[in-house]
Short mmCIF file of C-alpha atoms in Angstrom, two decimals:
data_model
loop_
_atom_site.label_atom_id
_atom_site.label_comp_id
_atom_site.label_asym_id
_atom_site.label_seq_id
_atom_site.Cartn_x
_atom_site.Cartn_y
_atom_site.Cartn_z
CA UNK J 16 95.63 75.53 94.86
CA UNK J 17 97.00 79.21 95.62
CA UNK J 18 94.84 79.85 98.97
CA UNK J 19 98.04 79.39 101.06
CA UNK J 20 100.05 81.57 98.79
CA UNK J 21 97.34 84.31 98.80
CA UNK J 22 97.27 87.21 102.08
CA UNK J 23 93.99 88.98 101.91
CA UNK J 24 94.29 92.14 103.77
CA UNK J 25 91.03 94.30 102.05
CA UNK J 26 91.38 97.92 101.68
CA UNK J 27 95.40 99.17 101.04
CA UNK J 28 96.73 102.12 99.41
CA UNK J 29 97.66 101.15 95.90
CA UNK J 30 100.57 102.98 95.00
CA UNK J 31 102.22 100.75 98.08
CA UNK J 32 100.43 97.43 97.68
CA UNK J 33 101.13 97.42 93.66
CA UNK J 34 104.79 97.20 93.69
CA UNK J 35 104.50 93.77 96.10
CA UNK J 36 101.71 92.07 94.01
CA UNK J 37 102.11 89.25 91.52
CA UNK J 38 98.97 89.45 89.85
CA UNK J 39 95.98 92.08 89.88
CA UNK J 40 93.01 89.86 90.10
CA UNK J 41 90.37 92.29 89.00
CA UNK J 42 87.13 92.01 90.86
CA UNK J 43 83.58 91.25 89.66
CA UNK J 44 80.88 92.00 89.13
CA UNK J 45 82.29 95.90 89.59
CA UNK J 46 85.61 96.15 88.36
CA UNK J 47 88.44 98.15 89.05
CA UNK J 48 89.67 101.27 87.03
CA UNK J 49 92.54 103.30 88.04
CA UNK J 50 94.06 100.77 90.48
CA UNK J 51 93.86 98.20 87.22
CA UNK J 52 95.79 100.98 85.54
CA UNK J 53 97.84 101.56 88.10
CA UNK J 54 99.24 97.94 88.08
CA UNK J 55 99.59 97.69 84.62
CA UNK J 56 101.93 100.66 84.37
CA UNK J 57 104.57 99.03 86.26
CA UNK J 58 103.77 95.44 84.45
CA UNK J 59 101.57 93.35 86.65
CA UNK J 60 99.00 91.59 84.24
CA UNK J 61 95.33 92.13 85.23
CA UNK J 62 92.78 89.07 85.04
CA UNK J 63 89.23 90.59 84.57
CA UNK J 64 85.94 89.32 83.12
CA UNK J 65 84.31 90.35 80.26
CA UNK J 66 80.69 92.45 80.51
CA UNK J 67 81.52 94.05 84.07
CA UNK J 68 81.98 97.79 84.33
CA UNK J 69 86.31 98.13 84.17
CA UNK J 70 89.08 99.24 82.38
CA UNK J 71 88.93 96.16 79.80
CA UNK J 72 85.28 97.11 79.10
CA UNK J 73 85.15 100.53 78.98
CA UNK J 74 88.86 100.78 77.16
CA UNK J 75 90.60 97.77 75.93
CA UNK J 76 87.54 95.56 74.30
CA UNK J 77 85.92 98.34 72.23
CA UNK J 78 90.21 98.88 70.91
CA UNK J 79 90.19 95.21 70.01
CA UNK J 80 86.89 95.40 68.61
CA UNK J 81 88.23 98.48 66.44
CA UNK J 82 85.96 100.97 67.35
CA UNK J 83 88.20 103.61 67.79
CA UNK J 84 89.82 103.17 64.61
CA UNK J 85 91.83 100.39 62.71
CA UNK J 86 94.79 101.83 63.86
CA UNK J 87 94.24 101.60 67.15
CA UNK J 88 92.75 97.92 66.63
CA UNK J 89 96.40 97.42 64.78
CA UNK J 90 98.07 98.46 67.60
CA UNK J 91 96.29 96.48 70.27
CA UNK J 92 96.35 93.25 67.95
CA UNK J 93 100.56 93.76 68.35
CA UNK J 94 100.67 94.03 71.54
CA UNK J 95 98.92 91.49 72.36
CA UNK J 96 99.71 88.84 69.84
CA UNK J 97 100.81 86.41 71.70
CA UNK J 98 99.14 86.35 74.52
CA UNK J 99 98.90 88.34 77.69
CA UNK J 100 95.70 89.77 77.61
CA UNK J 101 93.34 87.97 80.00
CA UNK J 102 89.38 88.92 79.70
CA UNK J 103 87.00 86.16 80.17
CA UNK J 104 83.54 85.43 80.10
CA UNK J 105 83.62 82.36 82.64
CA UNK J 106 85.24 81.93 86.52
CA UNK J 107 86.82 78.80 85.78
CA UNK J 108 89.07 80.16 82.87
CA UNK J 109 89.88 83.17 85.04
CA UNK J 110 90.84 81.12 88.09
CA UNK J 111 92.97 78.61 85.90
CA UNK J 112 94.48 82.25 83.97
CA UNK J 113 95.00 83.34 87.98
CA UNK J 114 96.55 80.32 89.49
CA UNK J 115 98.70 80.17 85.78
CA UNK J 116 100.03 83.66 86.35
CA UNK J 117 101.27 82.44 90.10
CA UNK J 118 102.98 79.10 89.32
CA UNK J 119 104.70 79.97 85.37
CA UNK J 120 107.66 82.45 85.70
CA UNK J 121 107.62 82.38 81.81
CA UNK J 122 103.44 82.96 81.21
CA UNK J 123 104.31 85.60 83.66
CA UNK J 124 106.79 87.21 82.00
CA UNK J 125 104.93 87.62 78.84
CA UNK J 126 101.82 88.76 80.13
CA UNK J 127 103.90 91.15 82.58
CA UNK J 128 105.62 92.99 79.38
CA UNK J 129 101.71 92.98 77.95
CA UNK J 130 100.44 95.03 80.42
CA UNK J 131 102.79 96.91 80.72
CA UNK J 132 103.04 97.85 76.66
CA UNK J 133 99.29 98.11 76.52
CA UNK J 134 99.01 101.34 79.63
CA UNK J 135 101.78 103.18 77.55
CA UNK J 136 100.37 102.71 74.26
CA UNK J 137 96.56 103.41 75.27
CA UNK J 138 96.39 104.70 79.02
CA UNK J 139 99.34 106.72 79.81
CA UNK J 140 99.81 108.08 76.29
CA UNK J 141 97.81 111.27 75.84
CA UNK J 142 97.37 111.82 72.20
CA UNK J 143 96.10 107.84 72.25
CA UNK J 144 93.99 108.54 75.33
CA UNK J 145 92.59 112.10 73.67
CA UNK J 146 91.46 109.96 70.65
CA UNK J 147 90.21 107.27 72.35
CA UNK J 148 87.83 109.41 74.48
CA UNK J 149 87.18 111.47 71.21
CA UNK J 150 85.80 108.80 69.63
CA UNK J 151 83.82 107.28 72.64
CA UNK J 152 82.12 110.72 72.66
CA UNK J 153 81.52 111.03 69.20
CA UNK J 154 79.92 107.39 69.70
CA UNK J 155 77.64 108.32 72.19
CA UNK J 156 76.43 111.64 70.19
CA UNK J 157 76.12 109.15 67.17
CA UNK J 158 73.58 106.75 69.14
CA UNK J 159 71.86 109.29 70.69
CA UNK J 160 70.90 110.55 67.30
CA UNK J 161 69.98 107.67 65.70
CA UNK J 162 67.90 106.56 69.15
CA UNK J 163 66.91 103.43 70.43
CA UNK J 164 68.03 100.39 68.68
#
């Protein structure tokens, strides 16, 4: 329902294509990082799926899963309390998340200011972004003591 909306163009710079895009439809099964960042700092809301290497994965699931801290897990539940975070484990809900995102000014909207709070509070903010990869090291040290599960 969107294909004659949609112009796909492959490769672009970022820092020009980001400011004319609705929606950053993260790809899969490799994800995106700093160009999913990117977009979220001016408030487009990324669709991504769940268990691929990205910024979701490697940042925003282990927040909401509180393993950085209960504060931080605080913090992301806020944000994203009603809505606007978009990680799924099946194509169908992210193509019916993608083609919601294009048609509802309103879902938009929401998930717009979402993205946008959640790269200030955990990407763009470096005492957040110094703990975060703090703890993801400490993690790591912490597993490779204890070895294989």
């Amino acid at each position: 329902g969107i294909l004659d909306r949609c112009v796909f163009v492959g490769w672009t710079n970022p820092k020009v294509c980001h400011r004319i895009i609705d929606v950053f439809l993260d790809t899969f099964p490799v994800g995106n990082g700093l160009s999913a960042g990117e977009s979220m700092s001016i408030g487009i809301p990324i669709v991504s799926m769940e268990k691929i290497h990205n910024l979701k994965q490697y940042i925003f699931e282990p927040v909401r899963k509180g393993w950085f801290g209960e504060e931080q897990k605080k913090k992301f539940d806020e944000i994203t309390k009603d809505g606007g975070y978009f990680s799924y484990t099946n194509r169908d809900d992210y193509i019916a998340t993608a083609v919601r995102l294009a048609s509802d000014k309103e879902f938009h909207k929401k998930a717009s200011e979402v993205s946008l709070a959640l790269a200030f509070a955990f990407l763009f903010d470096a005492k957040a972004a110094a703990t975060i990869f703090v703890d993801v090291i400490d993690d790591i040290v912490k597993r490779k003591r204890l070895g294989p599960p």
